[in-house]
Amino acid sequence: MKWVAPIRDINQVYAIGDYLSDTDQAAYIVWLLCTHSGYRVQDILNLQVYQLRAKGDKIREHIKIREIKTGKARDYCPQKEIRPILREYMKGRRDKEYLIPSPRKHGKPCSRQWMWNKVKEAAIACGVEEDIGTHSMRKTFAYHYYIKYKDIEENCLDELRGILNHDDVRTTRTYIGIEQAEIDRKTSRLVFVERP
């Protein structure tokens, strides 16, 4: 598996979202759900409409998703800003239908490869230079969660470890690139030549 980076520049995160919103609504929904929840792309692609829909056209307060990789279930509370987008996207869709149905394989969800192509296309169009893929959406969530709450929440990394279902905090630090960034910052100050 190739290592991919989180998208650290928030303006690039917005730009990719805007690009996908303008070019492919289904890919935009996957982008929103992955970057706002921290779930893996495969977990989102396997969602069915009934898992998100409450009575009428409302979105559930909590969406319970069982991770394919770990088998662990976790609740996700969709942010109020994305609820209307989800509601609009789901209009006219049947409950037992996949949220992101494949246009080629009847009764199946879109593939991870399909979403990878969409993310790569958007990244190129938006000038993102890091090597990104579908896992970058999950890493982007994790990185920005950490940046937002690290100075506020004493146990921010432990909370994030729990959200991502990592075994330990060190794994989480490495996962979002914090470990390497701190090493780079510290070693860059160790200079053994005279400065001009």
PDB file of C-alpha atoms in Angstrom:
ATOM      1  CA  MET A   1       0.000   0.000   0.000  1.00  0.00           C
ATOM      2  CA  LYS A   2       1.401   3.369  -1.012  1.00  0.00           C
ATOM      3  CA  TRP A   3       1.688   6.061   1.658  1.00  0.00           C
ATOM      4  CA  VAL A   4      -0.510   9.087   1.007  1.00  0.00           C
ATOM      5  CA  ALA A   5      -0.565  12.418   2.775  1.00  0.00           C
ATOM      6  CA  PRO A   6      -3.307  14.382   4.456  1.00  0.00           C
ATOM      7  CA  ILE A   7      -4.205  17.650   2.773  1.00  0.00           C
ATOM      8  CA  ARG A   8      -2.802  20.134   5.259  1.00  0.00           C
ATOM      9  CA  ASP A   9      -3.711  23.363   3.468  1.00  0.00           C
ATOM     10  CA  ILE A  10      -7.347  24.073   4.382  1.00  0.00           C
ATOM     11  CA  ASN A  11      -7.798  26.137   1.211  1.00  0.00           C
ATOM     12  CA  GLN A  12      -6.908  23.076  -0.864  1.00  0.00           C
ATOM     13  CA  VAL A  13      -9.444  21.031   1.113  1.00  0.00           C
ATOM     14  CA  TYR A  14     -12.111  23.620   0.222  1.00  0.00           C
ATOM     15  CA  ALA A  15     -10.943  23.767  -3.402  1.00  0.00           C
ATOM     16  CA  ILE A  16     -11.189  20.003  -3.871  1.00  0.00           C
ATOM     17  CA  GLY A  17     -14.658  20.004  -2.293  1.00  0.00           C
ATOM     18  CA  ASP A  18     -15.756  22.803  -4.632  1.00  0.00           C
ATOM     19  CA  TYR A  19     -14.306  21.010  -7.642  1.00  0.00           C
ATOM     20  CA  LEU A  20     -16.099  17.755  -6.802  1.00  0.00           C
ATOM     21  CA  SER A  21     -19.337  19.623  -6.070  1.00  0.00           C
ATOM     22  CA  ASP A  22     -19.179  21.138  -9.547  1.00  0.00           C
ATOM     23  CA  THR A  23     -18.139  17.977 -11.405  1.00  0.00           C
ATOM     24  CA  ASP A  24     -19.599  14.906  -9.671  1.00  0.00           C
ATOM     25  CA  GLN A  25     -22.198  15.074  -6.910  1.00  0.00           C
ATOM     26  CA  ALA A  26     -21.740  11.457  -5.817  1.00  0.00           C
ATOM     27  CA  ALA A  27     -17.979  11.924  -5.417  1.00  0.00           C
ATOM     28  CA  TYR A  28     -18.659  15.142  -3.516  1.00  0.00           C
ATOM     29  CA  ILE A  29     -20.887  13.259  -1.060  1.00  0.00           C
ATOM     30  CA  VAL A  30     -18.150  10.676  -0.459  1.00  0.00           C
ATOM     31  CA  TRP A  31     -15.631  13.513  -0.012  1.00  0.00           C
ATOM     32  CA  LEU A  32     -17.870  15.256   2.515  1.00  0.00           C
ATOM     33  CA  LEU A  33     -18.571  12.151   4.551  1.00  0.00           C
ATOM     34  CA  CYS A  34     -14.941  10.957   4.645  1.00  0.00           C
ATOM     35  CA  THR A  35     -13.390  14.340   5.434  1.00  0.00           C
ATOM     36  CA  HIS A  36     -16.015  15.144   8.070  1.00  0.00           C
ATOM     37  CA  SER A  37     -16.116  11.772   9.838  1.00  0.00           C
ATOM     38  CA  GLY A  38     -12.733  10.083   9.496  1.00  0.00           C
ATOM     39  CA  TYR A  39     -14.211   6.897   8.069  1.00  0.00           C
ATOM     40  CA  ARG A  40     -12.395   4.950   5.371  1.00  0.00           C
ATOM     41  CA  VAL A  41     -13.721   5.370   1.853  1.00  0.00           C
ATOM     42  CA  GLN A  42     -14.917   1.749   1.695  1.00  0.00           C
ATOM     43  CA  ASP A  43     -17.078   2.272   4.789  1.00  0.00           C
ATOM     44  CA  ILE A  44     -18.773   5.259   3.152  1.00  0.00           C
ATOM     45  CA  LEU A  45     -19.203   3.567  -0.234  1.00  0.00           C
ATOM     46  CA  ASN A  46     -21.021   0.671   1.453  1.00  0.00           C
ATOM     47  CA  LEU A  47     -23.612   2.889   3.153  1.00  0.00           C
ATOM     48  CA  GLN A  48     -27.225   2.498   2.142  1.00  0.00           C
ATOM     49  CA  VAL A  49     -29.693   5.363   2.138  1.00  0.00           C
ATOM     50  CA  TYR A  50     -31.683   4.044   5.132  1.00  0.00           C
ATOM     51  CA  GLN A  51     -28.561   4.342   7.313  1.00  0.00           C
ATOM     52  CA  LEU A  52     -28.616   8.125   6.889  1.00  0.00           C
ATOM     53  CA  ARG A  53     -32.321   8.853   6.476  1.00  0.00           C
ATOM     54  CA  ALA A  54     -34.578   9.519   9.439  1.00  0.00           C
ATOM     55  CA  LYS A  55     -38.364  10.051   9.174  1.00  0.00           C
ATOM     56  CA  GLY A  56     -39.313  12.051   6.149  1.00  0.00           C
ATOM     57  CA  ASP A  57     -36.347  13.585   4.425  1.00  0.00           C
ATOM     58  CA  LYS A  58     -34.384  14.304   7.578  1.00  0.00           C
ATOM     59  CA  ILE A  59     -30.854  13.076   8.240  1.00  0.00           C
ATOM     60  CA  ARG A  60     -30.319  10.894  11.311  1.00  0.00           C
ATOM     61  CA  GLU A  61     -28.783  12.575  14.344  1.00  0.00           C
ATOM     62  CA  HIS A  62     -26.293   9.723  14.594  1.00  0.00           C
ATOM     63  CA  ILE A  63     -25.216   7.406  11.835  1.00  0.00           C
ATOM     64  CA  LYS A  64     -23.881   4.077  13.081  1.00  0.00           C
ATOM     65  CA  ILE A  65     -21.239   2.679  10.782  1.00  0.00           C
ATOM     66  CA  ARG A  66     -19.467  -0.637  11.296  1.00  0.00           C
ATOM     67  CA  GLU A  67     -15.956  -0.403   9.911  1.00  0.00           C
ATOM     68  CA  ILE A  68     -15.147  -3.068   7.358  1.00  0.00           C
ATOM     69  CA  LYS A  69     -11.466  -3.255   8.338  1.00  0.00           C
ATOM     70  CA  THR A  70     -11.869  -3.476  12.118  1.00  0.00           C
ATOM     71  CA  GLY A  71     -15.440  -4.709  12.504  1.00  0.00           C
ATOM     72  CA  LYS A  72     -15.944  -1.998  15.138  1.00  0.00           C
ATOM     73  CA  ALA A  73     -19.050   0.190  15.094  1.00  0.00           C
ATOM     74  CA  ARG A  74     -18.882   3.909  15.708  1.00  0.00           C
ATOM     75  CA  ASP A  75     -21.479   6.668  15.674  1.00  0.00           C
ATOM     76  CA  TYR A  76     -21.040   9.733  13.506  1.00  0.00           C
ATOM     77  CA  CYS A  77     -23.095  12.878  14.052  1.00  0.00           C
ATOM     78  CA  PRO A  78     -23.253  14.689  10.671  1.00  0.00           C
ATOM     79  CA  GLN A  79     -22.388  18.373  10.954  1.00  0.00           C
ATOM     80  CA  LYS A  80     -25.329  20.748  10.462  1.00  0.00           C
ATOM     81  CA  GLU A  81     -23.584  22.324   7.457  1.00  0.00           C
ATOM     82  CA  ILE A  82     -23.576  19.109   5.446  1.00  0.00           C
ATOM     83  CA  ARG A  83     -27.057  17.866   6.414  1.00  0.00           C
ATOM     84  CA  PRO A  84     -28.886  19.903   3.739  1.00  0.00           C
ATOM     85  CA  ILE A  85     -26.423  18.696   1.090  1.00  0.00           C
ATOM     86  CA  LEU A  86     -27.011  15.075   2.099  1.00  0.00           C
ATOM     87  CA  ARG A  87     -30.776  15.593   2.250  1.00  0.00           C
ATOM     88  CA  GLU A  88     -30.850  17.095  -1.258  1.00  0.00           C
ATOM     89  CA  TYR A  89     -28.643  14.336  -2.657  1.00  0.00           C
ATOM     90  CA  MET A  90     -30.866  11.584  -1.200  1.00  0.00           C
ATOM     91  CA  LYS A  91     -34.150  12.960  -2.584  1.00  0.00           C
ATOM     92  CA  GLY A  92     -35.932  10.299  -4.612  1.00  0.00           C
ATOM     93  CA  ARG A  93     -33.609   7.509  -3.528  1.00  0.00           C
ATOM     94  CA  ARG A  94     -34.965   4.280  -2.039  1.00  0.00           C
ATOM     95  CA  ASP A  95     -33.950   3.242   1.485  1.00  0.00           C
ATOM     96  CA  LYS A  96     -32.287  -0.045   0.475  1.00  0.00           C
ATOM     97  CA  GLU A  97     -30.327   1.609  -2.350  1.00  0.00           C
ATOM     98  CA  TYR A  98     -26.609   2.247  -1.935  1.00  0.00           C
ATOM     99  CA  LEU A  99     -25.899   5.883  -1.203  1.00  0.00           C
ATOM    100  CA  ILE A 100     -23.322   5.881  -4.020  1.00  0.00           C
ATOM    101  CA  PRO A 101     -24.657   3.302  -6.489  1.00  0.00           C
ATOM    102  CA  SER A 102     -22.452   2.025  -9.285  1.00  0.00           C
ATOM    103  CA  PRO A 103     -23.664   3.139 -12.712  1.00  0.00           C
ATOM    104  CA  ARG A 104     -22.280  -0.087 -14.248  1.00  0.00           C
ATOM    105  CA  LYS A 105     -23.004  -2.792 -11.663  1.00  0.00           C
ATOM    106  CA  HIS A 106     -26.675  -2.834 -10.726  1.00  0.00           C
ATOM    107  CA  GLY A 107     -27.239  -3.238  -6.995  1.00  0.00           C
ATOM    108  CA  LYS A 108     -23.603  -2.541  -6.092  1.00  0.00           C
ATOM    109  CA  PRO A 109     -21.862   0.557  -4.729  1.00  0.00           C
ATOM    110  CA  CYS A 110     -19.229   2.505  -6.634  1.00  0.00           C
ATOM    111  CA  SER A 111     -15.711   1.183  -6.201  1.00  0.00           C
ATOM    112  CA  ARG A 112     -12.804   2.557  -4.243  1.00  0.00           C
ATOM    113  CA  GLN A 113     -10.924   2.855  -7.575  1.00  0.00           C
ATOM    114  CA  TRP A 114     -13.699   5.096  -8.940  1.00  0.00           C
ATOM    115  CA  MET A 115     -13.296   7.421  -5.957  1.00  0.00           C
ATOM    116  CA  TRP A 116      -9.507   7.298  -6.189  1.00  0.00           C
ATOM    117  CA  ASN A 117      -9.791   8.535  -9.787  1.00  0.00           C
ATOM    118  CA  LYS A 118     -12.097  11.362  -8.677  1.00  0.00           C
ATOM    119  CA  VAL A 119      -9.781  12.448  -5.842  1.00  0.00           C
ATOM    120  CA  LYS A 120      -6.694  12.373  -8.082  1.00  0.00           C
ATOM    121  CA  GLU A 121      -8.491  14.361 -10.806  1.00  0.00           C
ATOM    122  CA  ALA A 122      -9.616  16.977  -8.275  1.00  0.00           C
ATOM    123  CA  ALA A 123      -6.161  17.197  -6.679  1.00  0.00           C
ATOM    124  CA  ILE A 124      -4.501  17.803 -10.027  1.00  0.00           C
ATOM    125  CA  ALA A 125      -7.129  20.386 -11.007  1.00  0.00           C
ATOM    126  CA  CYS A 126      -6.627  22.187  -7.677  1.00  0.00           C
ATOM    127  CA  GLY A 127      -2.835  22.144  -7.764  1.00  0.00           C
ATOM    128  CA  VAL A 128      -2.286  19.798  -4.826  1.00  0.00           C
ATOM    129  CA  GLU A 129       1.330  18.633  -4.978  1.00  0.00           C
ATOM    130  CA  GLU A 130       1.327  16.002  -2.216  1.00  0.00           C
ATOM    131  CA  ASP A 131       0.770  12.395  -3.181  1.00  0.00           C
ATOM    132  CA  ILE A 132      -2.861  11.857  -2.247  1.00  0.00           C
ATOM    133  CA  GLY A 133      -5.472   9.179  -2.740  1.00  0.00           C
ATOM    134  CA  THR A 134      -8.723   8.089  -1.144  1.00  0.00           C
ATOM    135  CA  HIS A 135      -7.067   7.475   2.228  1.00  0.00           C
ATOM    136  CA  SER A 136      -6.037  11.153   2.210  1.00  0.00           C
ATOM    137  CA  MET A 137      -9.646  12.041   3.018  1.00  0.00           C
ATOM    138  CA  ARG A 138      -9.470  10.149   6.322  1.00  0.00           C
ATOM    139  CA  LYS A 139      -5.997  11.521   7.047  1.00  0.00           C
ATOM    140  CA  THR A 140      -7.190  15.049   6.234  1.00  0.00           C
ATOM    141  CA  PHE A 141      -9.957  14.687   8.814  1.00  0.00           C
ATOM    142  CA  ALA A 142      -7.468  13.407  11.393  1.00  0.00           C
ATOM    143  CA  TYR A 143      -4.867  16.088  10.714  1.00  0.00           C
ATOM    144  CA  HIS A 144      -7.338  18.984  10.939  1.00  0.00           C
ATOM    145  CA  TYR A 145      -9.019  17.498  14.025  1.00  0.00           C
ATOM    146  CA  TYR A 146      -5.627  17.451  15.705  1.00  0.00           C
ATOM    147  CA  ILE A 147      -4.715  20.987  14.587  1.00  0.00           C
ATOM    148  CA  LYS A 148      -8.081  22.364  15.757  1.00  0.00           C
ATOM    149  CA  TYR A 149      -8.186  20.735  19.185  1.00  0.00           C
ATOM    150  CA  LYS A 150      -4.563  20.085  20.239  1.00  0.00           C
ATOM    151  CA  ASP A 151      -4.297  23.272  22.306  1.00  0.00           C
ATOM    152  CA  ILE A 152      -7.820  23.025  23.731  1.00  0.00           C
ATOM    153  CA  GLU A 153      -8.242  19.361  24.604  1.00  0.00           C
ATOM    154  CA  GLU A 154      -5.605  17.760  26.810  1.00  0.00           C
ATOM    155  CA  ASN A 155      -6.461  14.316  25.493  1.00  0.00           C
ATOM    156  CA  CYS A 156      -6.937  15.335  21.836  1.00  0.00           C
ATOM    157  CA  LEU A 157      -4.615  12.657  20.458  1.00  0.00           C
ATOM    158  CA  ASP A 158      -6.259   9.967  22.564  1.00  0.00           C
ATOM    159  CA  GLU A 159      -9.707  11.043  21.345  1.00  0.00           C
ATOM    160  CA  LEU A 160      -8.454  10.972  17.768  1.00  0.00           C
ATOM    161  CA  ARG A 161      -6.900   7.536  18.367  1.00  0.00           C
ATOM    162  CA  GLY A 162     -10.345   6.347  19.459  1.00  0.00           C
ATOM    163  CA  ILE A 163     -12.098   7.866  16.447  1.00  0.00           C
ATOM    164  CA  LEU A 164      -9.629   6.238  14.066  1.00  0.00           C
ATOM    165  CA  ASN A 165      -9.622   2.943  16.007  1.00  0.00           C
ATOM    166  CA  HIS A 166      -5.835   2.938  16.309  1.00  0.00           C
ATOM    167  CA  ASP A 167      -4.196   0.756  18.939  1.00  0.00           C
ATOM    168  CA  ASP A 168      -2.036   3.536  20.382  1.00  0.00           C
ATOM    169  CA  VAL A 169      -1.411   7.277  20.229  1.00  0.00           C
ATOM    170  CA  ARG A 170       1.986   6.891  18.581  1.00  0.00           C
ATOM    171  CA  THR A 171       0.321   5.204  15.611  1.00  0.00           C
ATOM    172  CA  THR A 172      -2.052   8.176  15.365  1.00  0.00           C
ATOM    173  CA  ARG A 173       0.813  10.686  15.534  1.00  0.00           C
ATOM    174  CA  THR A 174       2.662   8.886  12.747  1.00  0.00           C
ATOM    175  CA  TYR A 175      -0.540   8.459  10.730  1.00  0.00           C
ATOM    176  CA  ILE A 176      -1.191  12.199  10.484  1.00  0.00           C
ATOM    177  CA  GLY A 177       2.480  13.082  10.029  1.00  0.00           C
ATOM    178  CA  ILE A 178       2.879  14.819  13.381  1.00  0.00           C
ATOM    179  CA  GLU A 179       5.720  12.542  14.461  1.00  0.00           C
ATOM    180  CA  GLN A 180       7.791  13.280  11.344  1.00  0.00           C
ATOM    181  CA  ALA A 181       6.953  17.006  11.363  1.00  0.00           C
ATOM    182  CA  GLU A 182       8.217  17.313  14.942  1.00  0.00           C
ATOM    183  CA  ILE A 183      11.392  15.386  14.147  1.00  0.00           C
ATOM    184  CA  ASP A 184      12.003  17.595  11.090  1.00  0.00           C
ATOM    185  CA  ARG A 185      11.426  20.771  13.110  1.00  0.00           C
ATOM    186  CA  LYS A 186      13.802  19.710  15.867  1.00  0.00           C
ATOM    187  CA  THR A 187      16.567  18.343  13.647  1.00  0.00           C
ATOM    188  CA  SER A 188      16.479  21.420  11.411  1.00  0.00           C
ATOM    189  CA  ARG A 189      17.701  23.444  14.395  1.00  0.00           C
ATOM    190  CA  LEU A 190      20.716  21.197  14.991  1.00  0.00           C
ATOM    191  CA  VAL A 191      23.344  22.925  12.869  1.00  0.00           C
ATOM    192  CA  PHE A 192      27.060  22.144  13.260  1.00  0.00           C
ATOM    193  CA  VAL A 193      28.487  24.663  10.808  1.00  0.00           C
ATOM    194  CA  GLU A 194      29.066  28.305  11.444  1.00  0.00           C
ATOM    195  CA  ARG A 195      26.315  30.494  10.197  1.00  0.00           C
ATOM    196  CA  PRO A 196      27.314  33.379   7.926  1.00  0.00           C
TER     197      PRO A 196
END
